Coordinates of C-alpha atoms and ligand atoms in Angstrom, one line a residue:
M94 CA 0.0 0.0 0.0
R95 CA 1.3 3.5 -0.8
I96 CA -0.6 6.5 0.5
G97 CA -0.4 10.1 -0.4
I98 CA -1.0 13.0 1.9
V99 CA -1.5 16.8 1.4
T100 CA -1.7 19.6 4.0
C101 CA -4.0 22.3 2.5
G102 CA -5.3 25.8 3.2
G103 CA -4.1 28.0 6.0
D104 CA -1.5 26.3 8.2
C105 CA -1.9 25.7 11.9
P106 CA -0.1 24.2 14.8
G107 CA -0.5 20.4 14.9
L108 CA -0.1 19.6 11.2
N109 CA 3.3 18.1 11.7
A110 CA 1.9 15.9 14.5
V111 CA -0.6 14.5 11.9
L112 CA 2.2 13.9 9.4
R113 CA 4.2 12.1 12.0
G114 CA 1.2 10.1 13.3
V115 CA 0.3 9.0 9.7
T116 CA 3.8 8.0 8.9
K117 CA 4.5 6.0 12.1
A118 CA 1.1 4.2 11.9
A119 CA 1.6 3.5 8.1
E120 CA 5.2 2.2 8.6
K121 CA 4.0 -0.2 11.2
L122 CA 1.7 -1.7 8.5
G123 CA 4.5 -1.8 6.0
W124 CA 3.0 1.0 3.9
Q125 CA 4.8 3.9 2.2
V126 CA 3.8 7.5 2.6
I127 CA 4.3 10.2 -0.1
G128 CA 3.8 13.8 1.1
F129 CA 2.9 16.2 -1.7
L130 CA 4.3 19.7 -1.4
D131 CA 2.3 23.0 -1.2
G132 CA -1.2 21.5 -0.8
F133 CA -3.0 20.1 -3.8
E134 CA -0.6 22.0 -6.1
G135 CA 2.1 19.3 -5.5
L136 CA -0.2 16.9 -7.4
L137 CA 0.1 18.8 -10.6
P138 CA 2.7 17.4 -13.1
P139 CA 5.6 17.4 -12.6
A140 CA 4.6 16.2 -9.1
Q141 CA 6.3 17.8 -6.2
Y142 CA 6.6 15.5 -3.2
M143 CA 8.8 14.0 -0.5
V144 CA 8.8 10.5 0.8
L145 CA 7.8 10.5 4.5
D146 CA 9.4 8.0 6.7
H147 CA 10.5 7.9 10.3
T148 CA 13.8 9.7 9.5
R149 CA 11.9 12.6 7.9
T150 CA 9.2 12.9 10.6
H151 CA 11.5 12.4 13.6
G152 CA 11.3 15.4 15.9
I153 CA 8.7 17.4 13.9
M154 CA 5.7 17.0 16.3
Q155 CA 6.6 20.1 18.3
Q156 CA 7.2 22.3 15.2
G157 CA 4.5 24.7 14.1
G158 CA 3.5 24.9 10.4
T159 CA 3.8 22.0 8.0
I160 CA 7.0 20.5 6.6
L161 CA 5.1 19.9 3.4
G162 CA 4.2 23.5 2.8
T163 CA 0.7 24.6 2.0
T164 CA -1.3 27.2 0.1
S165 CA -4.8 28.7 0.3
R166 CA -4.6 29.7 -3.4
G167 CA -3.9 27.8 -6.5
H168 CA -5.7 25.6 -9.0
F169 CA -7.8 23.5 -6.6
I170 CA -10.1 26.1 -5.1
A171 CA -13.5 24.6 -4.6
K172 CA -14.9 27.2 -2.3
V173 CA -14.4 31.0 -2.8
G174 CA -16.0 32.5 0.3
A175 CA -18.7 32.0 2.9
G176 CA -21.1 29.5 1.3
E177 CA -20.1 30.2 -2.3
K178 CA -19.1 27.1 -4.2
A179 CA -16.8 26.7 -7.1
Q180 CA -15.9 23.6 -9.2
V181 CA -12.3 22.5 -9.6
P182 CA -11.8 22.4 -13.4
A183 CA -12.0 18.9 -14.9
E184 CA -8.5 19.2 -16.6
I185 CA -6.9 20.0 -13.2
I186 CA -8.6 16.9 -11.6
E187 CA -7.4 14.8 -14.5
K188 CA -3.8 16.0 -14.0
A189 CA -4.0 15.1 -10.4
R190 CA -5.4 11.7 -11.3
R191 CA -2.4 11.1 -13.6
T192 CA 0.1 11.9 -10.8
I193 CA -1.8 9.5 -8.4
G194 CA -1.7 6.8 -11.1
D195 CA 1.9 7.3 -12.1
L196 CA 3.1 7.1 -8.5
E197 CA 0.8 4.1 -7.8
I198 CA -0.9 5.8 -4.9
D199 CA -3.8 3.9 -3.4
C200 CA -5.4 6.6 -1.3
L201 CA -4.9 10.3 -0.6
I202 CA -5.3 11.8 2.9
V203 CA -6.4 15.5 2.7
V204 CA -5.6 17.5 5.8
G205 CA -7.7 20.7 5.5
G206 CA -10.4 23.0 6.5
D207 CA -13.8 23.8 5.0
G208 CA -12.4 24.8 1.6
S209 CA -9.9 22.0 1.1
L210 CA -12.4 19.4 2.3
T211 CA -14.8 20.7 -0.3
T212 CA -12.1 20.0 -2.9
A213 CA -11.5 16.6 -1.3
L214 CA -15.1 15.7 -1.6
Q215 CA -15.0 16.6 -5.3
L216 CA -12.0 14.4 -5.8
Q217 CA -13.8 11.5 -4.0
E218 CA -16.9 12.0 -6.2
T219 CA -14.7 11.8 -9.3
G220 CA -13.2 8.4 -8.3
F221 CA -10.3 9.2 -6.0
S222 CA -10.0 7.3 -2.7
I223 CA -9.9 10.1 -0.1
I224 CA -9.7 10.3 3.7
G225 CA -10.2 13.7 5.2
V226 CA -8.5 15.1 8.3
P227 CA -10.1 18.3 9.7
K228 CA -7.8 21.2 10.4
T229 CA -8.4 24.9 11.3
I230 CA -7.6 27.3 14.1
D231 CA -11.1 28.7 13.6
N232 CA -12.8 25.4 14.8
D233 CA -15.7 26.2 12.4
L234 CA -15.9 22.8 10.8
E235 CA -19.2 20.9 11.1
A236 CA -19.3 17.3 12.1
T237 CA -16.3 17.5 14.5
S238 CA -16.5 19.1 17.9
M239 CA -12.8 20.1 17.7
T240 CA -10.1 20.7 15.2
F241 CA -6.4 20.7 16.0
G242 CA -4.8 24.2 15.9
F243 CA -7.7 25.8 17.7
D244 CA -6.3 25.1 21.2
S245 CA -2.9 26.7 20.2
A246 CA -4.7 29.7 18.8
V247 CA -6.7 30.1 22.0
A248 CA -3.5 29.8 24.1
C249 CA -2.0 32.6 22.0
V250 CA -5.0 34.8 22.7
A251 CA -4.9 34.1 26.4
D252 CA -1.2 34.8 26.6
S253 CA -1.7 38.1 24.7
L254 CA -4.5 39.2 27.0
D255 CA -2.3 38.5 30.0
R256 CA 0.3 40.8 28.5
L257 CA -2.2 43.5 27.6
H258 CA -3.7 43.3 31.1
S259 CA -0.6 44.6 32.8
T260 CA 0.0 47.5 30.4
A261 CA -3.8 48.4 30.4
M262 CA -3.7 48.5 34.2
S263 CA -0.7 50.7 34.4
H264 CA -2.2 53.2 32.0
K265 CA -5.8 52.8 33.0
R266 CA -6.7 52.1 29.4
V267 CA -9.1 50.2 27.3
M268 CA -7.3 47.6 25.2
V269 CA -9.0 46.1 22.2
L270 CA -7.6 42.8 20.9
E271 CA -8.8 41.7 17.4
V272 CA -8.5 38.0 16.9
M273 CA -9.0 35.6 13.9
G274 CA -11.8 33.1 13.3
R275 CA -13.4 34.2 10.0
H276 CA -17.2 34.1 10.4
A277 CA -17.1 32.1 13.6
G278 CA -16.4 33.5 17.1
W279 CA -14.9 30.4 18.7
I280 CA -11.4 31.8 19.1
A281 CA -12.8 35.1 20.6
L282 CA -15.2 33.2 22.9
F283 CA -12.7 30.7 24.3
G284 CA -9.7 33.0 24.3
G285 CA -11.7 35.9 25.8
I286 CA -12.9 33.8 28.7
V287 CA -9.6 32.2 29.6
G288 CA -7.7 35.4 29.1
G289 CA -10.0 37.4 31.4
A290 CA -11.7 39.7 28.8
D291 CA -14.4 42.0 30.0
I292 CA -16.2 42.4 26.7
I293 CA -16.3 39.9 23.9
L294 CA -17.7 40.7 20.5
L295 CA -18.7 37.8 18.2
P296 CA -19.9 37.5 14.6
E297 CA -22.9 35.5 15.9
I298 CA -24.0 38.2 18.4
P299 CA -24.2 41.6 16.6
F300 CA -23.4 44.3 19.2
E301 CA -24.7 47.8 19.9
W302 CA -22.1 50.6 20.3
E303 CA -23.9 52.1 23.2
K304 CA -24.0 48.8 25.1
V305 CA -20.3 48.4 24.6
A306 CA -19.7 51.9 25.9
Q307 CA -22.0 51.3 28.9
A308 CA -20.0 48.2 29.8
V309 CA -16.8 50.2 29.8
R310 CA -18.4 53.1 31.8
R311 CA -19.8 50.5 34.4
R312 CA -16.4 49.1 35.0
D313 CA -15.0 52.6 35.4
A314 CA -17.6 53.5 37.9
A315 CA -17.0 50.2 39.8
G316 CA -13.4 51.2 40.2
Y317 CA -11.7 48.8 37.7
K318 CA -8.6 50.2 36.3
C319 CA -8.9 48.9 32.8
T320 CA -11.1 47.1 30.3
L321 CA -10.1 44.3 28.0
I322 CA -12.2 43.9 24.8
V323 CA -11.8 40.9 22.5
V324 CA -13.3 41.4 19.1
A325 CA -13.5 38.6 16.5
E326 CA -12.4 39.7 13.0
G327 CA -15.9 38.8 11.8
A328 CA -17.9 40.7 14.4
K329 CA -20.2 43.5 13.4
P330 CA -22.5 46.0 15.0
K331 CA -26.3 45.6 14.8
D332 CA -27.4 47.1 11.5
G333 CA -23.8 47.3 10.4
Q334 CA -21.4 45.4 8.2
Q335 CA -18.4 43.1 8.7
S336 CA -15.1 44.9 8.1
Y337 CA -12.8 43.9 5.3
H338 CA -9.3 44.8 4.1
H339 CA -9.1 44.9 0.3
N340 CA -5.8 44.2 -1.2
A341 CA -4.3 45.0 -4.6
D342 CA -5.1 41.5 -6.0
G343 CA -8.8 42.1 -5.5
E344 CA -8.9 39.9 -2.4
H345 CA -11.1 40.8 0.5
R346 CA -9.9 39.6 3.9
L347 CA -11.9 40.1 7.2
G348 CA -10.1 42.6 9.4
G349 CA -10.2 46.2 10.7
I350 CA -13.0 45.9 13.2
G351 CA -10.5 46.2 16.1
E352 CA -9.5 49.8 15.1
I353 CA -13.2 50.7 14.6
V354 CA -14.2 49.5 18.0
T355 CA -11.2 51.3 19.6
A356 CA -12.2 54.6 18.0
E357 CA -15.9 54.2 18.9
V358 CA -15.1 53.3 22.5
A359 CA -12.7 56.2 22.9
G360 CA -15.2 58.6 21.4
R361 CA -18.1 57.5 23.5
T362 CA -16.4 57.0 26.9
G363 CA -13.5 59.4 26.7
K364 CA -11.2 56.6 27.8
E365 CA -7.7 56.3 26.4
S366 CA -8.0 53.2 24.1
R367 CA -5.5 51.2 22.1
C368 CA -5.9 48.4 19.5
C369 CA -3.8 45.3 19.0
V370 CA -4.4 43.0 16.1
L371 CA -3.1 39.5 16.9
G372 CA -3.1 38.2 13.3
H373 CA -0.9 35.3 12.2
L374 CA 0.7 35.0 15.6
Q375 CA -2.3 32.8 16.3
R376 CA -1.4 30.5 13.5
G377 CA 2.3 30.1 14.2
G378 CA 4.5 28.5 16.9
T379 CA 4.7 25.3 18.7
P380 CA 1.4 23.3 19.1
T381 CA -0.1 22.9 22.6
T382 CA -0.2 19.5 24.2
T383 CA -3.9 19.2 23.2
D384 CA -3.1 19.9 19.6
R385 CA -0.2 17.4 19.6
L386 CA -2.5 14.8 21.0
L387 CA -5.3 15.6 18.6
G388 CA -2.9 15.7 15.6
T389 CA -1.4 12.3 16.6
Q390 CA -4.8 10.8 17.1
F391 CA -6.2 12.2 13.8
G392 CA -3.2 10.9 11.9
T393 CA -3.3 7.4 13.2
K394 CA -7.1 7.3 12.8
A395 CA -6.8 8.3 9.1
V396 CA -4.5 5.2 8.6
E397 CA -7.0 3.0 10.4
L398 CA -9.8 4.3 8.1
I399 CA -7.7 3.5 5.0
A400 CA -7.1 -0.1 6.4
E401 CA -10.9 -0.4 6.8
G402 CA -11.5 0.9 3.2
K403 CA -13.7 3.8 4.5
F404 CA -12.9 6.2 1.7
G405 CA -14.9 9.4 1.6
S406 CA -14.9 9.7 5.3
M407 CA -13.3 12.3 7.6
V408 CA -11.8 11.8 11.0
S409 CA -14.0 13.5 13.6
Y410 CA -13.7 14.3 17.3
Q411 CA -16.9 13.7 19.3
N412 CA -17.4 13.3 23.0
N413 CA -13.7 12.7 23.7
E414 CA -13.5 10.0 21.0
V415 CA -12.0 10.0 17.6
L416 CA -14.6 8.6 15.2
D417 CA -15.4 9.1 11.5
V418 CA -18.1 10.8 9.5
P419 CA -18.8 11.3 5.8
I420 CA -16.7 14.3 4.4
A421 CA -20.0 15.6 3.0
D422 CA -21.3 16.1 6.6
A423 CA -18.5 18.6 7.3
V424 CA -18.6 20.9 4.3
Y425 CA -20.9 23.5 2.7
R426 CA -21.9 25.0 6.1
L427 CA -19.9 26.5 9.0
K428 CA -20.2 25.5 12.7
L429 CA -21.0 28.8 14.3
V430 CA -21.3 29.8 18.0
D431 CA -24.9 29.4 19.2
P432 CA -25.8 32.6 21.1
N433 CA -27.2 30.2 23.8
H434 CA -24.0 28.1 23.9
Q435 CA -23.1 27.1 27.4
L436 CA -19.9 29.1 27.3
V437 CA -21.8 32.3 26.3
K438 CA -24.0 31.7 29.4
T439 CA -20.9 31.1 31.6
A440 CA -19.4 34.3 30.3
R441 CA -22.5 36.3 31.1
K442 CA -22.6 34.8 34.6
I443 CA -19.1 36.2 35.3
G444 CA -20.1 39.7 34.0
I445 CA -18.7 39.5 30.5
S446 CA -20.6 41.7 28.1
F447 CA -21.3 40.7 24.5
G448 CA -22.4 44.3 23.7
D449 CA -26.0 43.1 23.1
Ligands
LIG244 O1 -9.0 30.1 8.5 C1 -7.8 30.4 9.2 C2 -7.5 31.9 9.1 O2 -6.4 32.1 9.9 C3 -8.7 32.8 9.5 O3 -8.9 32.9 10.9 C4 -8.2 34.1 8.9 O4 -9.4 34.9 8.6 C5 -7.6 33.6 7.6 O5 -7.2 32.3 7.8 C6 -6.4 34.4 7.2 O6 -5.9 33.9 6.0 P1 -4.5 34.3 5.4 O7 -3.5 33.6 6.1 O8 -4.7 33.9 4.0 O9 -4.4 35.8 5.5

C-alpha cells in the first residue's frame, strides 16, 4: 500500500503531529507515505513530493506549520467564500489523477479546513480514494467538535490578554484585541474567557455601540482600572457590516473591526484606548499539548480508516472519542457559535458583556 498526503489551506499548529502520526502508523503496517508539497498544487505534473518515513518525521511534532508547505490559493479552489461554491476544473482533476496513477498511490489523505475538504469531496466524487482530516484554528468545521490548531490559537489569545492586562492596568486604558476566526467566534469566545476579557464581540451576536460603551463606563464606575475587549475579526454592529481589508489582488480579507471598536469606545467614553491586532501569531509557533494529542490521534485514525477501506470519510472528534463521518457532513456550512451556547452563558454569569 502506498498512501499520499497533502496539507492544504491556512497552516496551523499540529499539522506536523498529523504527518508524524500517519507516517508512524503506516510504517507499522509496511505502507509507504508520499507527502505532496504545497497542498494540492504538488499533485500537478511534474509532481512535487517527498517520501515521508521515520527519518523525515522524527522530531517534527513540536514544530509549528507543515514540513510539506501549503497554500490557500492555486488551482484546486472549490470554495471561494462563505457559502459560495466553485468547481475545480476537470482538466486539473485529470492532471492530479495522472500523478496519483503514475506514483501508484492507493489513497490520498487530505488534511484541510472547509475549503480544502470541499475540494477533497469533489475528488472523492470523481473516483479518487480520499480520507479527510479536519484542520483549522477557527474550529468552524461541522461534524467535529474540535479541530487541532484551535487550542494553540486560544492559548495565544490568552497569553496576549495576560500581557495586555498589565499594560492596560498601568495606563488605565481600554485595550482592544482583534482575533481571527473568520465568520465564527470560537477563538474570541474561548480566548476571551480564559484570558479574562471584560467584553467579547462575536460575529454571531451583533453588538450595539452604546451597550459596549455602557459596559466600559460601568467598569470605570465600579473602580476597575482597565477594560479588555476581545473582538472577533468577523464581528459586526447591529445594522452594520463586517469589516474587510481589500488588497491589490482584489482579495477581500476580514479585518479592521478592532480599530473601529477602539475609536468608537474612545469617542463614546473618553477613555484612552488602544488596539492590538493579533493576526498570524495565532497560527504560528509550537502546538499545545492538546493539539499534539489531537494531531497524533487524527493521523493514526486516518491510517485506520484506510485499512478499513472507509474512503470518503473524515476523522471526527466527538465526546472525547476520535470517530469518522462522511466528508459531506462537514462541508458547505460552518459551525458557528450558538448565542445560547453554554460558554456564552458562563461568560455572562461572570459579567462579560457581549455588547447586546
Ligand atoms: O482560516 C484560518 C484563518 O487564519 C482565519 O482565521 C483568517 O481569517 C484567515 O485564515 C487568514 O488567512 P490568510 O493567512 O490567507 O491571511
